[in-house]
Coordinates of C-alpha atoms in Angstrom, one line a residue:
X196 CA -33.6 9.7 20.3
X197 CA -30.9 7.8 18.3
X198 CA -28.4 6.6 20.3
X199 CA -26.0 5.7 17.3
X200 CA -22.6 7.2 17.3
X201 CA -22.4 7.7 13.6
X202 CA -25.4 10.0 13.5
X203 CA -24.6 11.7 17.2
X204 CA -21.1 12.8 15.6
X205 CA -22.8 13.8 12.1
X206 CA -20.7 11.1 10.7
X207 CA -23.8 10.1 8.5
X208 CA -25.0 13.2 7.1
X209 CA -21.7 14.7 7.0
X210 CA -19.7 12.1 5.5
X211 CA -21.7 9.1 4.4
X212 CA -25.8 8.4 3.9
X213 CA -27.6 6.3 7.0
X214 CA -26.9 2.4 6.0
X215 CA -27.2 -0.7 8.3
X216 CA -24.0 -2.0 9.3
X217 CA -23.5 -5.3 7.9
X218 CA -19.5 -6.4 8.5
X219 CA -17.9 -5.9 12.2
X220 CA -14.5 -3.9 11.6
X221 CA -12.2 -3.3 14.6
X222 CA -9.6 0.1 14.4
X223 CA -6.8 -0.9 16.5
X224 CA -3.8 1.5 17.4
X225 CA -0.9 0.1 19.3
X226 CA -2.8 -3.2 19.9
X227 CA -5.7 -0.8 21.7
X228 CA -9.3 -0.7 19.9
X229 CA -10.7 2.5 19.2
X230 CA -14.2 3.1 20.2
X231 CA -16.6 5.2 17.7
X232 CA -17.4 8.6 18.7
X233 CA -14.7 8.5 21.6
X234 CA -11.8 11.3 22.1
X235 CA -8.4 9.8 21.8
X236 CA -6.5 11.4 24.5
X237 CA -2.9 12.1 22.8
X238 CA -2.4 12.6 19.5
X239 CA 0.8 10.7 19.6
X240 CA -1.3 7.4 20.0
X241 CA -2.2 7.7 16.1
X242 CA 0.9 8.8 14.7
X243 CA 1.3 4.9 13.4
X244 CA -1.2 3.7 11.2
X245 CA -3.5 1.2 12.6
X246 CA -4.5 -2.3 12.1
X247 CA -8.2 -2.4 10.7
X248 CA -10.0 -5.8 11.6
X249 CA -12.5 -7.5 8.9
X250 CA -15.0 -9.9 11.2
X251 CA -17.3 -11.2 8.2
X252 CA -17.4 -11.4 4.2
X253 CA -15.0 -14.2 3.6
X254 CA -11.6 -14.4 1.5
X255 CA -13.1 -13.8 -1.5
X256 CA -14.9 -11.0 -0.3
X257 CA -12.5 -7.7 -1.2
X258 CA -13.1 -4.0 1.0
X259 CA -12.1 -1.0 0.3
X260 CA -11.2 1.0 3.6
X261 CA -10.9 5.1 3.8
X262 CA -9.8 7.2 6.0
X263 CA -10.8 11.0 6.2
X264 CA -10.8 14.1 8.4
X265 CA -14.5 15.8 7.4
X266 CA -12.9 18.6 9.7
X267 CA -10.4 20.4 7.9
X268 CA -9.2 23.2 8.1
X269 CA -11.4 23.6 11.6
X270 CA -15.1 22.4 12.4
X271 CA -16.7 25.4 12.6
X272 CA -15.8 26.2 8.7
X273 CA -14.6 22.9 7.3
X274 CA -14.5 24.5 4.0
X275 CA -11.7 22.0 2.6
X276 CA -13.3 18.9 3.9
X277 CA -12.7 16.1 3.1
X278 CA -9.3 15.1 3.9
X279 CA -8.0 11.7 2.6
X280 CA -5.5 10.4 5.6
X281 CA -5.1 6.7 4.2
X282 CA -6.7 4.2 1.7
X283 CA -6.4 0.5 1.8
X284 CA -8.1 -1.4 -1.2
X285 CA -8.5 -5.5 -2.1
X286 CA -8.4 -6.2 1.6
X287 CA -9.9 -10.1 2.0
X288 CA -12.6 -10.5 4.3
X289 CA -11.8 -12.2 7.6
X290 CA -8.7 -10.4 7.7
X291 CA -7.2 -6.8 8.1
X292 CA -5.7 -3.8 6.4
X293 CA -2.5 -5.6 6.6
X294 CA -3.4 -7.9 3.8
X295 CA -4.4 -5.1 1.6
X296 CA -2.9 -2.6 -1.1
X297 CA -2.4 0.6 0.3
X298 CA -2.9 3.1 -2.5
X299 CA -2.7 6.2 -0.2
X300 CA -0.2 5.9 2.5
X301 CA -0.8 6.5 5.8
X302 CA -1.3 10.3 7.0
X303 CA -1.3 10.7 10.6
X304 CA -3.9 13.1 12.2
X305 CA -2.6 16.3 12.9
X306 CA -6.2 18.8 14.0
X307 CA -4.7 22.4 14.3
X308 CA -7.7 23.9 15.6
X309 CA -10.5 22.7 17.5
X310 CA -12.1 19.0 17.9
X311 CA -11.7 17.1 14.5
X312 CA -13.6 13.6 13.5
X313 CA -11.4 10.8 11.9
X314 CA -13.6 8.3 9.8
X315 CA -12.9 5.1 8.4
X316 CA -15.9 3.9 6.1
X317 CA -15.3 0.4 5.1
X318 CA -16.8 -0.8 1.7
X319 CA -17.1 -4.1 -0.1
X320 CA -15.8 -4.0 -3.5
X321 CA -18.2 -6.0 -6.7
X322 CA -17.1 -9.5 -7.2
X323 CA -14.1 -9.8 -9.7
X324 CA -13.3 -5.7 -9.3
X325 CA -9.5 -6.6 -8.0
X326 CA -7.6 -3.7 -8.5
X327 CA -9.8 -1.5 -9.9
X328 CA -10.0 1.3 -7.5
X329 CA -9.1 4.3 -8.6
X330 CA -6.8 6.5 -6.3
X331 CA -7.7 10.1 -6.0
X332 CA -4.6 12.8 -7.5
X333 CA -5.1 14.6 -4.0
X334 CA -5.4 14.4 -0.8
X335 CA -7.5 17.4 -0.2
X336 CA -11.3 17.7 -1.3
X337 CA -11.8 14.6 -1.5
X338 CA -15.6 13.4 -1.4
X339 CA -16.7 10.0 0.2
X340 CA -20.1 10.0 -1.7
X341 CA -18.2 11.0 -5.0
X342 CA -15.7 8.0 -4.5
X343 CA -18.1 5.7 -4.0
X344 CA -20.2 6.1 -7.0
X345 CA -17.2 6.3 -9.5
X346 CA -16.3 3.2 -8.1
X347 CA -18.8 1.5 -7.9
X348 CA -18.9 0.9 -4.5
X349 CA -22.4 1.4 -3.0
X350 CA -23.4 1.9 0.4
X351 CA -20.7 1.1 3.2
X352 CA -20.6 -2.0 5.3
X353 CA -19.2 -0.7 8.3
X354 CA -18.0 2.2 9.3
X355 CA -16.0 3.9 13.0
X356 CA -14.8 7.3 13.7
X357 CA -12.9 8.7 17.1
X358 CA -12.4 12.1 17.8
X359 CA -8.9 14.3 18.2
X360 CA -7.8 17.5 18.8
X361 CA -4.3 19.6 19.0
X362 CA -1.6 18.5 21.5
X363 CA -1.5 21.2 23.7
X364 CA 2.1 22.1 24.3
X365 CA 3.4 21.6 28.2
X366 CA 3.4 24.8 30.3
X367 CA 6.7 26.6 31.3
X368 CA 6.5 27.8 34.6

Protein backbone atom coordinates (compact mmCIF):
# COMPACT_ATOMS: atom_id res chain seq x y z
CA UNK A 1 0.00 0.00 0.00
CA UNK A 2 1.21 3.55 -0.94
CA UNK A 3 1.52 5.55 1.85
CA UNK A 4 1.89 8.92 -0.17
CA UNK A 5 -0.46 11.66 0.50
CA UNK A 6 -0.71 12.87 -2.99
CA UNK A 7 -2.10 9.59 -4.25
CA UNK A 8 -4.17 8.75 -0.81
CA UNK A 9 -6.06 12.19 -1.47
CA UNK A 10 -6.41 11.46 -5.42
CA UNK A 11 -4.26 14.46 -5.79
CA UNK A 12 -2.32 12.52 -8.58
CA UNK A 13 -4.84 11.03 -10.74
CA UNK A 14 -7.20 13.71 -10.15
CA UNK A 15 -5.11 16.70 -10.61
CA UNK A 16 -1.69 15.89 -11.77
CA UNK A 17 0.17 12.42 -13.31
CA UNK A 18 2.54 10.38 -10.52
CA UNK A 19 6.08 12.32 -10.72
CA UNK A 20 9.03 12.10 -8.19
CA UNK A 21 9.29 15.02 -6.14
CA UNK A 22 12.44 16.77 -6.88
CA UNK A 23 12.35 20.52 -5.05
CA UNK A 24 11.11 20.77 -1.17
CA UNK A 25 8.30 23.60 -1.07
CA UNK A 26 6.90 24.65 2.35
CA UNK A 27 2.98 26.23 2.38
CA UNK A 28 2.98 28.43 5.27
CA UNK A 29 -0.21 30.31 6.57
CA UNK A 30 0.23 32.81 9.37
CA UNK A 31 3.86 31.67 9.90
CA UNK A 32 2.23 27.87 10.44
CA UNK A 33 3.26 25.08 7.74
CA UNK A 34 0.67 23.21 6.28
CA UNK A 35 1.02 19.55 6.18
CA UNK A 36 -0.15 17.58 2.81
CA UNK A 37 -3.33 15.68 3.10
CA UNK A 38 -4.18 17.29 6.60
CA UNK A 39 -7.65 19.16 7.40
CA UNK A 40 -7.13 22.78 8.29
CA UNK A 41 -9.39 23.27 11.13
CA UNK A 42 -10.93 26.99 10.41
CA UNK A 43 -11.36 28.27 7.36
CA UNK A 44 -10.37 31.64 8.56
CA UNK A 45 -6.67 30.46 8.90
CA UNK A 46 -6.45 30.72 4.94
CA UNK A 47 -8.30 33.71 4.28
CA UNK A 48 -4.60 35.46 3.71
CA UNK A 49 -2.58 34.05 1.10
CA UNK A 50 0.33 32.17 2.17
CA UNK A 51 3.97 32.18 1.90
CA UNK A 52 5.24 29.32 -0.42
CA UNK A 53 8.94 28.14 0.45
CA UNK A 54 11.37 27.08 -2.57
CA UNK A 55 14.20 24.73 -0.72
CA UNK A 56 16.30 23.78 -4.08
CA UNK A 57 16.84 25.01 -7.81
CA UNK A 58 18.86 28.01 -7.34
CA UNK A 59 18.29 31.87 -8.36
CA UNK A 60 18.30 31.30 -11.73
CA UNK A 61 16.04 28.55 -11.54
CA UNK A 62 12.31 30.20 -12.13
CA UNK A 63 8.78 28.08 -10.74
CA UNK A 64 5.65 28.48 -11.61
CA UNK A 65 3.24 27.85 -8.47
CA UNK A 66 -0.77 27.07 -8.84
CA UNK A 67 -3.22 26.88 -6.72
CA UNK A 68 -6.63 24.97 -7.37
CA UNK A 69 -9.78 23.50 -5.72
CA UNK A 70 -10.27 20.01 -7.91
CA UNK A 71 -13.51 20.06 -5.70
CA UNK A 72 -15.83 22.45 -6.96
CA UNK A 73 -18.91 22.81 -6.83
CA UNK A 74 -18.86 19.71 -4.15
CA UNK A 75 -16.71 16.32 -4.31
CA UNK A 76 -19.22 14.06 -4.96
CA UNK A 77 -20.02 15.88 -8.54
CA UNK A 78 -17.06 18.18 -9.08
CA UNK A 79 -18.42 18.87 -12.41
CA UNK A 80 -16.65 22.55 -12.56
CA UNK A 81 -13.33 21.40 -11.32
CA UNK A 82 -10.76 22.88 -11.54
CA UNK A 83 -10.85 26.04 -9.77
CA UNK A 84 -7.85 28.43 -10.15
CA UNK A 85 -7.46 30.16 -6.44
CA UNK A 86 -3.92 31.89 -7.12
CA UNK A 87 -0.94 31.72 -9.54
CA UNK A 88 2.50 32.95 -8.84
CA UNK A 89 5.03 32.70 -11.91
CA UNK A 90 9.15 33.59 -12.20
CA UNK A 91 9.47 32.80 -8.60
CA UNK A 92 13.63 32.22 -8.11
CA UNK A 93 14.63 29.19 -6.54
CA UNK A 94 15.83 29.32 -2.93
CA UNK A 95 13.23 31.70 -2.26
CA UNK A 96 9.33 32.04 -2.03
CA UNK A 97 6.14 33.24 -3.61
CA UNK A 98 6.94 36.60 -2.35
CA UNK A 99 9.58 37.10 -4.94
CA UNK A 100 7.35 36.18 -7.63
CA UNK A 101 4.65 37.81 -10.18
CA UNK A 102 1.42 37.00 -9.17
CA UNK A 103 -0.69 36.75 -12.34
CA UNK A 104 -3.86 35.54 -10.51
CA UNK A 105 -4.44 37.12 -7.22
CA UNK A 106 -5.05 35.33 -4.33
CA UNK A 107 -8.61 33.62 -3.88
CA UNK A 108 -9.27 32.39 -0.54
CA UNK A 109 -10.90 28.98 -0.02
CA UNK A 110 -14.41 29.21 0.51
CA UNK A 111 -15.85 24.96 0.19
CA UNK A 112 -19.82 25.32 0.42
CA UNK A 113 -20.42 21.78 0.56
CA UNK A 114 -18.69 18.95 1.83
CA UNK A 115 -14.66 18.27 2.30
CA UNK A 116 -12.75 20.10 -0.58
CA UNK A 117 -8.82 19.54 -1.55
CA UNK A 118 -6.63 22.70 -2.06
CA UNK A 119 -3.51 21.93 -4.35
CA UNK A 120 -0.51 23.77 -4.97
CA UNK A 121 1.56 22.04 -7.81
CA UNK A 122 4.85 23.77 -8.15
CA UNK A 123 6.66 23.64 -11.58
CA UNK A 124 9.99 24.77 -12.91
CA UNK A 125 9.81 26.94 -15.79
CA UNK A 126 12.60 26.24 -19.23
CA UNK A 127 15.66 28.21 -18.90
CA UNK A 128 15.30 31.83 -20.39
CA UNK A 129 11.14 31.43 -20.36
CA UNK A 130 10.81 34.70 -17.94
CA UNK A 131 7.56 35.94 -18.30
CA UNK A 132 6.16 33.83 -20.61
CA UNK A 133 3.31 32.21 -18.78
CA UNK A 134 0.30 32.65 -20.00
CA UNK A 135 -2.59 33.48 -17.49
CA UNK A 136 -5.78 31.68 -17.97
CA UNK A 137 -9.13 34.40 -18.96
CA UNK A 138 -10.97 32.39 -16.06
CA UNK A 139 -10.86 31.19 -13.04
CA UNK A 140 -13.24 28.35 -13.46
CA UNK A 141 -12.42 25.09 -15.60
CA UNK A 142 -9.27 25.44 -15.48
CA UNK A 143 -7.05 22.27 -16.22
CA UNK A 144 -3.65 21.56 -14.52
CA UNK A 145 -2.56 19.05 -17.29
CA UNK A 146 -3.79 21.57 -20.03
CA UNK A 147 -1.66 24.37 -18.42
CA UNK A 148 1.12 22.63 -18.32
CA UNK A 149 1.53 21.52 -21.81
CA UNK A 150 0.69 24.96 -23.31
CA UNK A 151 3.30 26.15 -21.33
CA UNK A 152 5.63 24.18 -21.61
CA UNK A 153 6.05 23.20 -18.28
CA UNK A 154 6.37 19.37 -17.86
CA UNK A 155 6.00 17.36 -14.95
CA UNK A 156 5.78 19.16 -11.50
CA UNK A 157 8.61 19.37 -9.07
CA UNK A 158 6.83 19.51 -6.00
CA UNK A 159 3.61 19.51 -5.10
CA UNK A 160 1.22 19.84 -1.30
CA UNK A 161 -2.44 19.89 -0.84
CA UNK A 162 -4.58 20.28 2.77
CA UNK A 163 -8.01 19.74 3.05
CA UNK A 164 -11.08 22.29 4.08
CA UNK A 165 -14.52 22.28 4.46
CA UNK A 166 -17.48 24.96 5.34
CA UNK A 167 -17.33 26.98 8.61
CA UNK A 168 -20.10 25.77 10.36
CA UNK A 169 -21.98 28.64 11.78
CA UNK A 170 -22.19 28.79 15.96
CA UNK A 171 -25.36 27.41 17.45
CA UNK A 172 -28.10 29.69 19.02
CA UNK A 173 -29.33 28.18 21.93
Amino acid sequence: MNSDPLILGRVIGDVIDYFTASIKMSVIYNNKEIFTGYEVPFPSTVKTKPRIQIQGGDMRSLFTLIMIDPDVPGPSDPYMKEHLHWMVTDIPGTTDSTFGKELTSYEKPKPNIGIHRYVFVLFKQKRGNKYSITCPFSRDHFNTRNFADQNDLGVPVAAAYFNARRATAPRRR
